[in-house]
Every structure is written in C-alpha cells, then in structure tokens.
Amino acid sequence: MAPVSAMAVPLIVHGKTIGVMTLASIRPERRLAQRDVRLAEELAGRAAIAIDNARLYQAERDARGAAEQATERTTRLQALTAALSAAVTPTEVADAIINEGVAALGASAGSVALLTADRTALEVIKAIGYPLTVLNPRRRVPIDAPLPLADAVRTGTPVLLGSREAYTRYPGFTDLPAWRENRATVALPLIVEERAIGALGISFPGPREFSEHDRAFLKTLAQQCSQALERARLYEAEQESRSASEAAQRQLAFLAEASRILATSLDCETTLTAVTNLAVPRLADWCAIALITDEGSVQRLAVAHMDPAKVAWARDLYERYPYEPGAPTGLARVMRTGEPEFIPEITEAVVEAATSDPEVRDLALNTIGFSSMMIVPLVARGRRLGAITFAAAESKRRYEQADLAFAQDLAGRAALAVENARLYQEARQAIQLREEFLSIASHELKTPLTTVKSYTQLLARRLLKPELDRDRLHDYTNHLQQQLDRLETLVADLLDASRIQQGRLELRLEQVDLVALAQQVLTRFEQAAERTEAHRLVLEAPLPVAGLWDPIRLDQVLTNLISNALKYSPEGGEVTVAIRQVGAQTVIAVRDPGIGISPEEQARLFQPFVRGDTARGSVSGTGLGLYISRQIVEQHGGTISVDSELGRGTTFLVSLP
C-alpha cells in the first residue's frame, strides 16, 4: 500500500548530520501537515542523540576490548619472551611458541615444522590441538606439497585462510576438518637471515577476519620463533662442538694411556690384558682380544669385564663354545677378511643370522644382553695379527661410527705393539740361536780339527820310523779324510745358508733319474763303516723316476735327510728311502724308527740353527741341514714336510713337480 504523505527529517547531532528519519502515512484521513514538522524535528533530534550515544558506547567498548586484547597479547609476548629465554633446544622453543601463541590468539591448534638438512621436507617438531588422524600422516611433508605450511616456506610469505572459500587454493585440504568445519588457518614462514628454516601453523575454532592487529601479532610471533630457533640451533651447535672437543680430549687421553701401557712391556699377553682392562668401562662393558698364532690357529688371549666373576665365566664359555673358523659373521669373518664388523644395535634378527644354536642365541640376547658390538682387526704392516672385540651390554650403549673409528685407532696401536713384541721375540730367538750356533759350530769345527791334528801328529811320528806300517798309515789317512769331509760339509752349509739369506742360491737344472741319484747317496753312506755297522739302509723305488732338477742340490737334500735319520735312529734301525710318482708330483719319503719329534719342535724345525731338544748334547750338527733342504726344495717349486710322533719315528716327505 502506497503512502499518501511523507516527511524526511535530518538526524543532526553536534551540528553534524548522521542520518535521516523518514515518516510516512498510508491513511488518507491522516495526512502529514506543516504542524507535524516541529514534532518530527524533536523526535529526530532525540533519535540522533540516542544513536550518537550508542555509537560512542560501542566505540568505547571496542576500544576497551582492543586495549584488553593488546594488553593480553603484550602479556603473552612477555611470557613468551621469558619462556624463550629459558628454552635451549628447538623443541623447547616450539613448545613455548605454540602454548603462548595459541592462547594469545584464541586459537584451537598450532604446530612448528622445521626444514630437514637437505631442505626437501618439513618435519613437525611440536604440535597441539590436532587429532592424531590429521597429524600423523603429516608429521613429515615434502617441501613441494600443496599445503599451506609448505607454501609459506616456498614463497617466504604468510598464508592466511580465513574461511572455507579461501581453501580452494589447496584441494588436498577439502577432506580435513578445518575445511568441513569452516575453520580459519594461518601458515607463517620462519625466516632467519632472509632464509626460511621452517613454518608456524595456527588453526582457529571458526572463520576469522584477520585485522591489522592480528597480522602484526602473527608477524611478531613468527619473528620471535625464528630468532629463538636460531639461538637454539647455535646453542646446540656450540654444545655439540664442546662435547666433541671434550670427547676428543678424553679419547686422546685414553689413547695416550693405552700407548703408555703398550710401551711398558714387550710381552703380548701382559700388555694386551692391560689394554682390555683400560677399555672397560670407558669404551665397552666387555672387551676381548684374540690373536692368530704362528700355526694359523686362533688364541683367545685376554677378556675383561668390571666383574671378575664374569671374566671367569667368559673363559668357561670359551671352553664350551670354541672358535669356529668357518662362521659367516663375527670374529671368524674379521679374522678371515681383515675388515671390521660393526653392529650398532644387536637385535634378535642379528643374533639369528650369526648362529643357529638356540642356547647361544639366548646367551647373547638374554643372559648377557648384548646391545651393540664392534670387532676390529689387529693389522700391522699389512699382516693380520688378530682382533679386538668391544661389546656393550649392561650400559645399553649404542656404538656409532665415531666409536668405530676410535676403536680402529686403538686397534692399530695394539697391533703395532703385538708386532713389535713378535719382532722382539724373534730377535731374541735369533740371538739365542746365533749364540747356540756359534757354540755348536765352534764345537763342530774344533772336533774334526782336533782329530786332524792328532792323526797328523801320529802320521808324522810313524813316518820317522825306519819301517812303515802301510795298514796303519792307510787307517790314519782315512780318519783324516773323514774329518776333512766333515769340515767341508760344515763350511758348505754355512756358505749355503749365507747364499739363501742373500737370495743367491742358484739351481742348475738337468734331466735326472732320482732313483739312481738316491742309490748313489745310499751307497756313499753304506761305504762309511760307522754307518753300516749299526743301521740298515733300504731303497724302495721299483721304477726309474726322471725329472728336470738340480742333481747336486737334490743330492744335498737326500744326504741331509738320510744323515738325520741315521743320527736319530737306534742301533739296528732301518732307514727307508721311498720314491714314487703321485700324479704330476714326485714324492720322496725318508723314514726312520727313531726318537721322534714333538709338535712344538716340528713347528720350527725348518728354521736356521734349530736342533731338536732331544738331540742337544747327544747328536752332532749345526741345525742348518733342514733349513737348507727346505730352501732347495721350495726353489724347485716343491714342498717338504714332517710327520712324527715322540717314540714312533719320523718321516720326511719331499714333493717335487
């Protein structure tokens, strides 16, 4: 229905028009007239004052609210500053930022994510208020992911999503509660020296228009977070550097102490036992050393633990579970390859791969409870000497690569000590052998010289007599010849030993019938009266055996072996020389029924100047014969070995290609 009359009156307050009041009548009988103007103006004046008062009240309320919000935010910033001053790690910084920032903004959730070292992803280090179903899949997101946090880091600018409509930039967000429930979300880049290091995310319980005050506060919050995170990073770097320096000093002190211990004695067992005791508990809960013997076997030399009872228990375990050279892992593999074995965490799978024995598995995992292990080879001058095992158990320590490098340094020093001790022992043995040889050689020289002198004097006296006894003279000259032959052999052995040590032993190869050569040597021995009276010499060689060899040198080998067999055989014993063809090899076996040789003596029998302990004082010789024989045989490309038991005789085997 259309009005029949109308009136518009301005709303004026303090001389300023703030609006218009319109009056209208739809009744024909009540038309507005001039007389109504005054009343309308009065009503408009009162309405203008009321509106102005309402506006002033709202402005005062808004100002008071803004002041209270500013005060609260200032208080929060002060609390945040105090919290950040006490925070020394990135996690503590993030915790303070999230707790104070979320409360100051009236937010419902927040998170701090940092860039990974390679700057390819963001990792959440602190978050509150998010459901785990939302948070867990996004604890680590690629930097190129279409998400607000990643976008803020990539662009270096804040991402403000005030309502559902703003989420259209991020299609992946439409399945999240923030979109469904029309919540506002903010993603702020954390920037240090113009370089993004991460992002701060804040979510609100509903939609939100971000005022200038909000934006300023968010900027301040992000700046404080960035600065605090950088301080925490620098603090951590300084702490790590200090810790590394202190650790390096401790390691240097440890190595200095180890070097001092290793230098105090040239006895391997003494020094290495001291090293294992030094390693426990500084480097390990258990430490053990095993060495490779001259025979190639493995000797478990030392084991250490804080509890002496456990050391005794470990030695019992060595007896129950002996070393297995063919084991695919552990000490055996390190001994074979010379490469360390590093197990930072000993799990059930690791133990199962190492052994199929359920008792051993239970021992490692439960009884002892190994948590980590390093087995480091002892290598000196390219020679594998053994290995050191470092194991963590009670301490639950986990070894790292730095620990392995340190263990290898210690092992290198220990290996040099072992090698030096070995060289020292060899030098002592060489000196002892030299002294013994000089004593033997002087005796071996003096005996024939004395005999030669005596028979020369006898011969001179006989020649002064008018009648010569030719048989007696012949006997004298035979004795003289025997002693001269003995001297010649001694001098030849000394010259050969010298040539061997200088690498000047030469072979003159020609076609040789080894059976005929052996027969010649045996005939020579049979013609010696003192041999044939007490022993029988037997040659077992039905067919000729020919090859390309040095006949003079093989004659020397046969002579040495047969001579030894005769020396160590009882009277009436039979010495057998057997020659046979075995495939492409010619094998010579010299057997005697003599006193035999102990395993200890067999290990060093072919070294220069070595004579069996059972022979000293009863059998003449320089201890060079077998040494020279081995060199001759090996220079032919062959091998020489011994098979003997005490009281059961001896067999020397020579194999020639």
XYZ file of C-alpha atoms in Angstrom:
657
model
C 0.000 0.000 0.000
C 1.472 3.357 -1.051
C 1.859 6.187 1.452
C -0.438 9.187 0.989
C 2.018 11.577 2.639
C 5.677 11.515 3.811
C 8.236 13.612 5.628
C 12.087 13.318 5.843
C 13.885 14.916 8.775
C 17.701 15.000 9.121
C 19.340 13.442 12.183
C 21.705 16.117 13.425
C 23.951 15.956 16.460
C 26.621 18.424 17.367
C 25.920 20.194 14.071
C 26.697 17.052 12.043
C 24.156 15.117 10.050
C 24.438 11.456 10.895
C 21.350 10.182 9.066
C 17.726 10.789 8.034
C 14.463 9.921 9.752
C 11.561 9.310 7.344
C 7.883 9.487 8.419
C 5.023 8.310 6.158
C 1.227 7.932 6.413
C -0.886 5.484 4.413
C -4.219 6.695 5.735
C -5.964 9.317 3.641
C -7.656 10.835 6.662
C -4.248 11.339 8.355
C -2.064 13.266 6.069
C 1.152 14.799 7.412
C 0.968 18.577 7.591
C 3.184 21.509 8.434
C 2.098 21.278 12.028
C 3.812 17.838 12.253
C 7.226 19.162 11.249
C 8.105 20.522 14.657
C 7.258 17.234 16.369
C 9.237 15.304 13.752
C 12.258 17.541 14.258
C 12.053 16.993 18.005
C 11.891 13.228 17.530
C 14.800 13.352 15.039
C 16.892 15.349 17.473
C 16.295 12.882 20.268
C 16.939 9.922 17.950
C 20.183 11.485 16.721
C 21.416 11.928 20.289
C 20.488 8.327 21.152
C 22.241 6.988 18.077
C 25.312 9.074 18.800
C 25.383 7.860 22.396
C 25.073 4.268 21.238
C 27.924 4.783 18.797
C 30.092 6.337 21.473
C 29.332 3.444 23.820
C 30.208 0.852 21.150
C 33.370 2.712 20.270
C 34.322 2.811 23.926
C 33.595 -0.913 24.238
C 35.612 -1.659 21.099
C 38.462 0.471 22.367
C 38.327 -1.216 25.741
C 38.257 -4.672 24.057
C 41.150 -3.741 21.793
C 43.077 -2.420 24.764
C 42.372 -5.566 26.741
C 43.372 -7.722 23.759
C 46.518 -5.674 23.278
C 47.268 -5.963 26.986
C 46.681 -9.721 26.897
C 48.844 -10.119 23.814
C 51.538 -7.960 25.354
C 51.369 -10.115 28.472
C 51.546 -13.230 26.314
C 54.515 -11.835 24.416
C 56.238 -11.051 27.693
C 55.516 -14.572 28.942
C 56.714 -15.909 25.597
C 59.910 -13.882 25.836
C 60.519 -15.254 29.331
C 59.805 -18.799 28.183
C 62.059 -18.420 25.152
C 64.883 -17.083 27.297
C 64.875 -20.395 29.164
C 64.429 -22.558 26.053
C 67.707 -24.025 24.771
C 66.506 -26.630 22.272
C 64.307 -26.278 19.164
C 61.657 -28.456 20.822
C 61.561 -26.224 23.912
C 61.310 -23.134 21.675
C 58.455 -24.671 19.696
C 56.696 -25.662 22.911
C 56.797 -22.075 24.222
C 55.693 -20.562 20.896
C 52.740 -22.912 20.493
C 51.489 -22.678 24.076
C 51.662 -18.868 24.314
C 50.743 -18.105 20.697
C 47.671 -20.326 20.593
C 46.396 -18.860 23.868
C 47.061 -15.246 22.816
C 45.195 -15.629 19.501
C 42.337 -17.674 20.886
C 43.350 -20.439 18.505
C 42.468 -24.112 18.852
C 45.624 -25.760 17.493
C 49.175 -24.993 16.443
C 52.357 -26.579 15.130
C 56.000 -25.810 14.368
C 57.753 -27.580 11.492
C 61.420 -27.278 10.505
C 63.139 -27.907 7.201
C 65.259 -31.036 7.002
C 69.020 -30.715 6.494
C 68.652 -31.315 2.752
C 65.765 -28.777 2.610
C 63.475 -31.240 0.834
C 60.852 -31.719 3.540
C 59.245 -30.210 6.625
C 59.250 -32.149 9.903
C 56.818 -31.255 12.713
C 58.720 -30.905 15.993
C 55.790 -29.698 18.125
C 52.008 -29.719 17.707
C 48.954 -29.364 19.953
C 45.227 -29.470 19.280
C 45.277 -31.597 16.113
C 43.689 -35.061 16.001
C 46.289 -37.803 15.508
C 44.448 -38.903 12.368
C 45.249 -35.492 10.903
C 48.707 -35.020 12.435
C 50.416 -38.399 11.968
C 50.221 -38.553 8.149
C 51.628 -35.011 8.006
C 54.482 -35.129 10.516
C 56.817 -35.043 7.520
C 55.693 -33.437 4.270
C 57.671 -32.734 1.087
C 58.548 -29.105 0.563
C 56.719 -29.143 -2.765
C 53.471 -30.475 -1.237
C 50.315 -28.385 -1.974
C 49.830 -27.481 1.692
C 49.818 -24.111 3.492
C 52.955 -24.788 5.606
C 54.997 -25.882 2.571
C 53.617 -22.972 0.536
C 54.635 -20.461 3.225
C 58.200 -21.840 3.279
C 58.497 -21.923 -0.521
C 57.240 -18.355 -1.023
C 58.518 -16.808 2.196
C 55.136 -15.102 2.759
C 52.306 -15.786 5.247
C 49.307 -17.856 4.153
C 46.042 -16.634 5.776
C 42.948 -18.765 5.214
C 40.020 -17.036 6.942
C 37.134 -19.172 5.729
C 36.153 -22.226 3.703
C 36.248 -20.258 0.451
C 39.967 -19.466 0.923
C 40.840 -23.182 0.947
C 40.179 -23.536 -2.777
C 43.940 -22.904 -3.302
C 44.638 -26.243 -1.603
C 42.470 -29.059 -2.999
C 44.011 -31.550 -0.594
C 42.541 -29.634 2.344
C 38.910 -30.308 1.425
C 38.969 -33.646 3.255
C 40.217 -32.121 6.515
C 38.107 -30.993 9.499
C 39.367 -27.399 9.071
C 37.556 -27.153 5.745
C 34.470 -29.094 6.757
C 34.012 -27.066 9.939
C 34.855 -23.742 8.263
C 37.877 -23.012 10.459
C 40.481 -20.343 9.781
C 44.119 -21.403 9.393
C 47.409 -19.482 9.294
C 50.814 -20.632 7.997
C 53.728 -18.309 8.775
C 57.249 -18.748 7.354
C 60.077 -18.779 9.902
C 62.887 -16.768 8.358
C 66.457 -16.265 9.566
C 68.781 -14.014 7.579
C 66.379 -13.985 4.621
C 66.275 -17.771 4.500
C 63.295 -19.895 5.522
C 64.063 -22.513 8.177
C 60.524 -23.768 8.755
C 56.934 -22.680 9.360
C 54.488 -21.917 12.167
C 50.918 -23.169 11.724
C 47.907 -21.961 13.751
C 44.273 -23.050 13.437
C 41.172 -21.320 14.847
C 37.849 -22.783 16.029
C 35.858 -20.924 13.345
C 36.123 -18.451 10.445
C 38.045 -15.274 11.099
C 38.823 -11.915 9.569
C 42.446 -11.089 10.281
C 42.768 -7.492 11.424
C 45.897 -5.425 11.156
C 46.469 -6.075 14.851
C 46.160 -9.825 14.190
C 48.600 -9.667 11.294
C 51.080 -7.614 13.315
C 50.882 -10.051 16.224
C 51.328 -13.052 13.929
C 54.365 -11.401 12.358
C 55.866 -10.694 15.789
C 55.160 -14.261 16.879
C 56.898 -15.680 13.794
C 59.882 -13.359 14.244
C 60.331 -14.345 17.874
C 60.016 -18.010 16.961
C 62.614 -17.654 14.174
C 65.095 -15.814 16.374
C 64.656 -18.256 19.254
C 65.068 -21.266 16.958
C 68.268 -19.783 15.560
C 69.572 -19.185 19.087
C 68.702 -22.779 19.972
C 70.468 -24.021 16.839
C 73.580 -22.017 17.664
C 73.442 -23.218 21.263
C 73.119 -26.837 20.184
C 75.967 -26.395 17.700
C 78.133 -24.894 20.443
C 77.202 -27.706 22.835
C 77.917 -30.327 20.187
C 81.234 -28.674 19.412
C 82.126 -28.551 23.094
C 81.018 -32.147 23.604
C 83.022 -33.226 20.575
C 86.049 -31.350 21.878
C 85.712 -32.900 25.331
C 85.190 -36.340 23.795
C 88.264 -35.832 21.621
C 90.287 -34.840 24.687
C 89.067 -37.934 26.540
C 89.921 -40.098 23.556
C 93.384 -38.564 23.262
C 93.961 -39.147 26.965
C 92.726 -42.723 26.577
C 94.979 -43.351 23.576
C 97.920 -41.769 25.377
C 97.336 -44.065 28.349
C 96.939 -47.045 26.016
C 100.163 -46.138 24.205
C 101.969 -45.842 27.533
C 100.709 -49.276 28.580
C 101.622 -50.801 25.230
C 105.122 -49.389 25.526
C 105.781 -50.667 29.044
C 106.303 -54.293 28.107
C 107.212 -56.421 25.128
C 105.169 -59.304 26.475
C 101.996 -59.557 24.350
C 99.759 -61.119 26.962
C 100.704 -58.614 29.661
C 100.210 -55.513 27.519
C 97.047 -56.647 25.746
C 95.429 -57.713 29.008
C 96.154 -54.220 30.311
C 94.538 -52.703 27.199
C 91.336 -54.724 27.672
C 91.170 -53.588 31.293
C 91.656 -49.994 30.144
C 88.820 -50.289 27.608
C 86.365 -51.410 30.312
C 84.225 -49.482 31.129
C 85.390 -46.430 29.165
C 84.702 -47.931 25.766
C 82.898 -51.200 26.449
C 81.264 -53.410 29.050
C 83.136 -56.382 27.591
C 86.479 -56.341 25.799
C 88.331 -59.360 24.426
C 91.436 -59.913 22.305
C 92.236 -62.920 20.129
C 95.490 -63.478 18.234
C 96.429 -65.617 15.252
C 99.219 -67.997 16.216
C 102.187 -68.898 14.031
C 100.413 -72.149 13.166
C 97.347 -70.225 11.946
C 95.046 -71.132 14.821
C 93.259 -68.529 16.955
C 94.214 -67.963 20.588
C 91.789 -66.084 22.851
C 94.358 -64.104 24.769
C 92.511 -61.697 27.069
C 88.992 -60.815 28.222
C 87.895 -58.021 30.562
C 84.734 -57.005 32.459
C 84.104 -54.905 35.553
C 83.024 -58.040 37.421
C 85.917 -60.552 37.848
C 83.396 -63.363 38.281
C 82.048 -62.662 34.809
C 85.584 -62.817 33.395
C 85.975 -66.336 34.787
C 82.527 -67.191 33.444
C 83.524 -65.888 29.993
C 86.615 -68.102 29.978
C 84.383 -71.079 30.732
C 82.201 -70.082 27.788
C 85.278 -70.112 25.537
C 85.759 -73.743 26.501
C 82.108 -74.611 25.871
C 81.865 -72.700 22.603
C 85.247 -72.884 20.852
C 86.231 -70.647 17.967
C 84.637 -71.640 14.651
C 86.871 -70.511 11.758
C 84.130 -71.042 9.186
C 81.484 -68.897 10.902
C 79.929 -66.417 8.419
C 79.967 -63.484 10.831
C 81.689 -62.257 13.951
C 85.277 -62.913 14.964
C 85.837 -65.568 12.278
C 84.861 -63.229 9.447
C 87.076 -60.448 10.795
C 89.995 -62.872 11.113
C 89.482 -64.060 7.524
C 88.935 -60.719 5.824
C 90.804 -58.238 7.969
C 87.726 -55.977 7.840
C 85.900 -54.692 10.950
C 82.411 -55.855 11.889
C 80.207 -53.043 13.205
C 76.834 -53.859 14.794
C 75.309 -50.647 16.219
C 72.238 -52.490 17.511
C 72.118 -56.181 18.326
C 68.617 -57.409 17.596
C 67.109 -60.870 17.587
C 67.463 -60.947 13.793
C 71.181 -60.135 14.037
C 71.774 -62.963 16.517
C 69.720 -65.422 14.462
C 71.837 -64.609 11.403
C 75.018 -65.214 13.408
C 74.152 -68.595 14.950
C 71.570 -71.340 14.692
C 72.276 -72.589 18.228
C 69.274 -71.630 20.425
C 71.418 -71.776 23.559
C 73.913 -69.299 22.101
C 71.080 -67.026 20.984
C 69.583 -66.999 24.466
C 73.025 -66.361 25.913
C 73.644 -63.330 23.685
C 70.185 -61.772 23.937
C 69.120 -62.573 27.488
C 71.882 -63.886 29.746
C 74.496 -61.351 28.644
C 72.135 -58.962 26.887
C 74.443 -57.532 24.240
C 73.154 -54.234 22.851
C 75.953 -53.212 20.472
C 79.284 -54.594 19.262
C 82.439 -53.788 17.319
C 85.039 -56.348 16.225
C 88.151 -54.627 14.909
C 91.085 -56.404 13.235
C 94.636 -56.093 14.512
C 96.672 -55.346 11.393
C 100.302 -54.233 11.351
C 102.443 -53.741 8.261
C 99.774 -55.427 6.152
C 99.760 -58.560 8.329
C 96.627 -59.755 10.142
C 97.527 -60.491 13.754
C 94.154 -60.907 15.451
C 91.137 -58.857 16.540
C 89.708 -56.841 19.436
C 86.038 -57.187 20.378
C 84.219 -54.322 22.103
C 80.710 -55.128 23.349
C 78.066 -53.122 25.203
C 75.643 -54.956 27.475
C 74.713 -53.607 30.917
C 75.174 -49.979 29.839
C 72.813 -50.463 26.840
C 75.201 -48.285 24.888
C 74.787 -47.971 21.112
C 78.029 -47.632 19.194
C 78.318 -45.028 16.436
C 80.702 -44.586 13.512
C 82.870 -42.298 15.648
C 83.273 -45.133 18.161
C 84.342 -47.480 15.365
C 86.970 -45.005 14.152
C 88.280 -44.660 17.703
C 88.349 -48.435 18.183
C 90.291 -48.819 14.926
C 92.840 -46.264 16.137
C 93.287 -48.198 19.371
C 93.499 -51.486 17.458
C 96.186 -50.038 15.202
C 98.320 -49.123 18.192
C 97.746 -52.504 19.809
C 98.641 -54.261 16.555
C 101.941 -52.396 16.356
C 102.666 -53.399 19.942
C 101.908 -57.040 19.099
C 104.093 -56.866 16.003
C 106.918 -55.196 17.915
C 106.673 -57.856 20.622
C 106.761 -60.553 17.953
C 109.787 -58.974 16.283
C 111.453 -58.619 19.672
C 110.839 -62.279 20.458
C 112.115 -63.258 17.029
C 115.199 -61.118 17.562
C 115.787 -62.734 20.950
C 115.334 -66.157 19.440
C 117.680 -65.233 16.609
C 120.299 -64.081 19.098
C 119.805 -67.224 21.148
C 120.061 -69.367 18.018
C 123.132 -67.459 16.917
C 124.792 -67.979 20.261
C 123.810 -71.615 20.208
C 125.027 -71.950 16.635
C 128.344 -70.328 17.452
C 128.723 -72.756 20.315
C 127.766 -75.702 18.107
C 129.828 -74.500 15.152
C 132.881 -73.979 17.305
C 132.407 -77.480 18.670
C 131.789 -78.919 15.209
C 134.923 -77.183 13.928
C 137.041 -77.982 16.933
C 136.256 -81.715 16.983
C 137.471 -82.535 13.447
C 140.379 -80.118 13.757
C 141.479 -81.828 16.958
C 141.167 -85.186 15.248
C 143.078 -83.958 12.191
C 145.793 -82.556 14.436
C 146.079 -85.806 16.402
C 146.262 -88.029 13.337
C 148.682 -85.656 11.662
C 150.993 -85.932 14.662
C 150.624 -89.731 14.665
C 151.324 -89.828 10.961
C 154.422 -87.664 11.407
C 155.782 -89.948 14.106
C 155.114 -93.053 12.018
C 156.934 -91.557 9.078
C 160.063 -91.119 11.268
C 160.276 -94.863 11.917
C 162.513 -96.939 9.626
C 159.745 -99.438 8.911
C 156.362 -98.155 7.670
C 153.142 -99.920 8.602
C 151.084 -99.277 5.477
C 147.827 -100.540 7.006
C 148.262 -98.182 9.943
C 149.092 -95.303 7.610
C 146.039 -96.079 5.494
C 143.871 -96.043 8.618
C 145.320 -92.649 9.611
C 144.643 -91.137 6.190
C 141.057 -92.488 6.185
C 140.397 -90.809 9.509
C 141.941 -87.603 8.218
C 139.772 -87.737 5.087
C 136.606 -88.284 7.142
C 137.311 -85.266 9.317
C 138.188 -83.140 6.310
C 134.903 -84.208 4.674
C 133.130 -83.202 7.865
C 134.812 -79.795 7.794
C 133.985 -79.400 4.121
C 130.297 -80.153 4.792
C 130.198 -77.655 7.649
C 131.757 -74.903 5.536
C 129.439 -75.737 2.626
C 126.383 -75.498 4.897
C 127.497 -72.120 6.201
C 128.074 -70.835 2.682
C 124.689 -72.146 1.518
C 122.924 -70.525 4.484
C 124.602 -67.240 3.606
C 123.587 -67.551 -0.063
C 119.984 -68.324 0.911
C 119.717 -65.292 3.187
C 121.117 -63.128 0.388
C 118.825 -64.712 -2.209
C 121.754 -66.046 -4.238
C 121.093 -69.788 -4.112
C 121.168 -70.934 -7.745
C 119.908 -74.133 -9.378
C 121.397 -75.843 -12.415
C 118.611 -77.932 -13.837
C 119.090 -81.034 -15.971
C 117.420 -84.374 -16.600
C 117.934 -86.519 -13.516
C 116.973 -90.097 -12.608
C 116.047 -89.545 -8.987
C 116.160 -93.260 -8.152
C 119.714 -93.591 -9.440
C 120.697 -90.439 -7.536
C 119.231 -91.836 -4.309
C 121.087 -95.106 -4.823
C 124.364 -93.203 -5.156
C 123.716 -91.369 -1.893
C 122.821 -94.594 -0.077
C 125.921 -96.307 -1.438
C 128.015 -93.480 -0.090
C 126.524 -93.956 3.369
C 126.925 -97.728 3.183
C 130.611 -97.323 2.453
C 131.014 -95.441 5.705
C 131.912 -98.181 8.168
C 130.424 -96.475 11.200
C 127.012 -96.295 9.485
C 126.707 -99.792 8.097
C 127.656 -101.398 11.371
C 124.623 -100.029 13.212
C 121.870 -99.364 10.632
C 120.207 -100.806 7.560
C 119.528 -98.586 4.543
C 116.647 -99.555 2.230
C 115.612 -98.003 -1.091
C 112.011 -98.555 -2.177
C 111.804 -97.456 -5.810
C 110.908 -100.163 -8.313
C 110.968 -97.883 -11.377
C 113.198 -95.018 -12.518
C 111.768 -91.548 -11.881
C 113.103 -88.813 -14.156
C 112.663 -85.053 -13.973
C 114.273 -81.675 -14.566
C 116.115 -80.957 -11.334
C 119.497 -79.883 -9.944
C 121.236 -83.195 -9.144
C 123.846 -81.661 -6.847
C 121.235 -79.858 -4.752
C 118.935 -82.892 -4.563
C 121.948 -84.982 -3.544
C 122.413 -82.444 -0.745
C 118.749 -82.776 0.323
C 118.876 -86.572 0.364
C 122.172 -86.532 2.236
C 120.768 -84.221 4.914
C 117.572 -86.248 5.371
C 119.322 -89.624 5.466
C 122.026 -88.269 7.773
C 119.374 -87.008 10.207
C 117.515 -90.311 10.037
C 120.683 -92.213 10.891
C 121.588 -89.842 13.734
C 118.222 -90.188 15.463
C 117.663 -93.922 14.865
C 118.544 -96.616 17.386
C 121.246 -99.148 16.596
C 119.979 -101.788 14.220
C 117.221 -99.491 12.999
C 116.136 -99.480 9.365
C 116.152 -96.205 7.431
C 113.977 -96.354 4.322
C 114.058 -94.066 1.285
C 110.902 -94.464 -0.837
C 110.433 -92.728 -4.188
C 107.151 -92.811 -6.115
C 105.195 -90.888 -8.707
C 101.893 -89.394 -7.476
C 100.136 -87.711 -10.367
C 102.341 -84.885 -11.604
C 104.406 -84.925 -8.408
C 107.431 -86.981 -7.417
C 107.348 -87.853 -3.723
C 110.393 -88.818 -1.656
C 109.771 -90.296 1.801
C 112.655 -90.783 4.237
C 111.500 -92.876 7.227
C 113.308 -93.770 10.419
C 112.257 -95.623 13.585
C 113.957 -93.089 15.800
C 113.065 -90.993 18.829
C 110.525 -88.825 17.011
C 109.916 -85.081 17.154
C 107.470 -83.197 19.402
C 104.783 -80.945 17.823
C 106.463 -77.874 19.343
C 109.778 -78.755 17.708
C 108.094 -79.564 14.391
C 106.711 -76.012 14.190
C 110.236 -74.547 13.998
C 112.169 -77.487 12.603
C 112.955 -75.861 9.247
C 114.251 -72.601 10.726
C 118.009 -71.938 10.619
C 120.176 -73.145 13.521
C 117.291 -75.109 15.084
C 118.033 -78.534 16.534
C 115.615 -80.783 18.375
C 115.671 -80.538 22.151
C 116.125 -84.313 22.368
C 119.234 -84.105 20.181
C 121.176 -81.485 22.061
C 124.286 -82.843 23.672
C 123.935 -86.298 22.094
C 123.883 -85.700 18.326
C 126.288 -83.534 16.385
C 125.120 -80.971 13.834
C 124.711 -77.252 13.156
C 120.941 -77.101 12.693
C 121.310 -75.885 9.088
C 120.607 -79.077 7.167
C 116.803 -78.984 7.175
C 116.744 -75.219 6.660
C 118.919 -75.568 3.549
C 116.918 -78.572 2.358
C 113.630 -76.674 2.558
C 115.060 -73.752 0.582
C 116.368 -76.096 -2.126
C 113.053 -77.962 -2.392
C 110.971 -74.773 -2.466
C 113.252 -73.262 -5.104
C 112.426 -76.325 -7.212
C 108.741 -75.433 -6.729
C 108.189 -78.266 -4.271
C 107.344 -78.751 -0.612
C 108.915 -80.501 2.348
C 107.074 -81.581 5.490
C 107.479 -83.818 8.512
C 105.210 -86.425 10.088
C 106.360 -87.576 13.501
C 105.337 -88.648 16.994
C 107.572 -88.949 20.005
C 108.831 -92.507 20.298
C 107.281 -93.546 16.961
C 109.861 -92.414 14.456
C 109.841 -89.712 11.805
C 109.007 -89.429 8.108
C 110.172 -86.504 5.981
C 108.164 -86.012 2.783
C 109.545 -84.127 -0.222
C 107.218 -83.368 -3.136
C 108.762 -82.166 -6.413
C 106.955 -81.069 -9.584
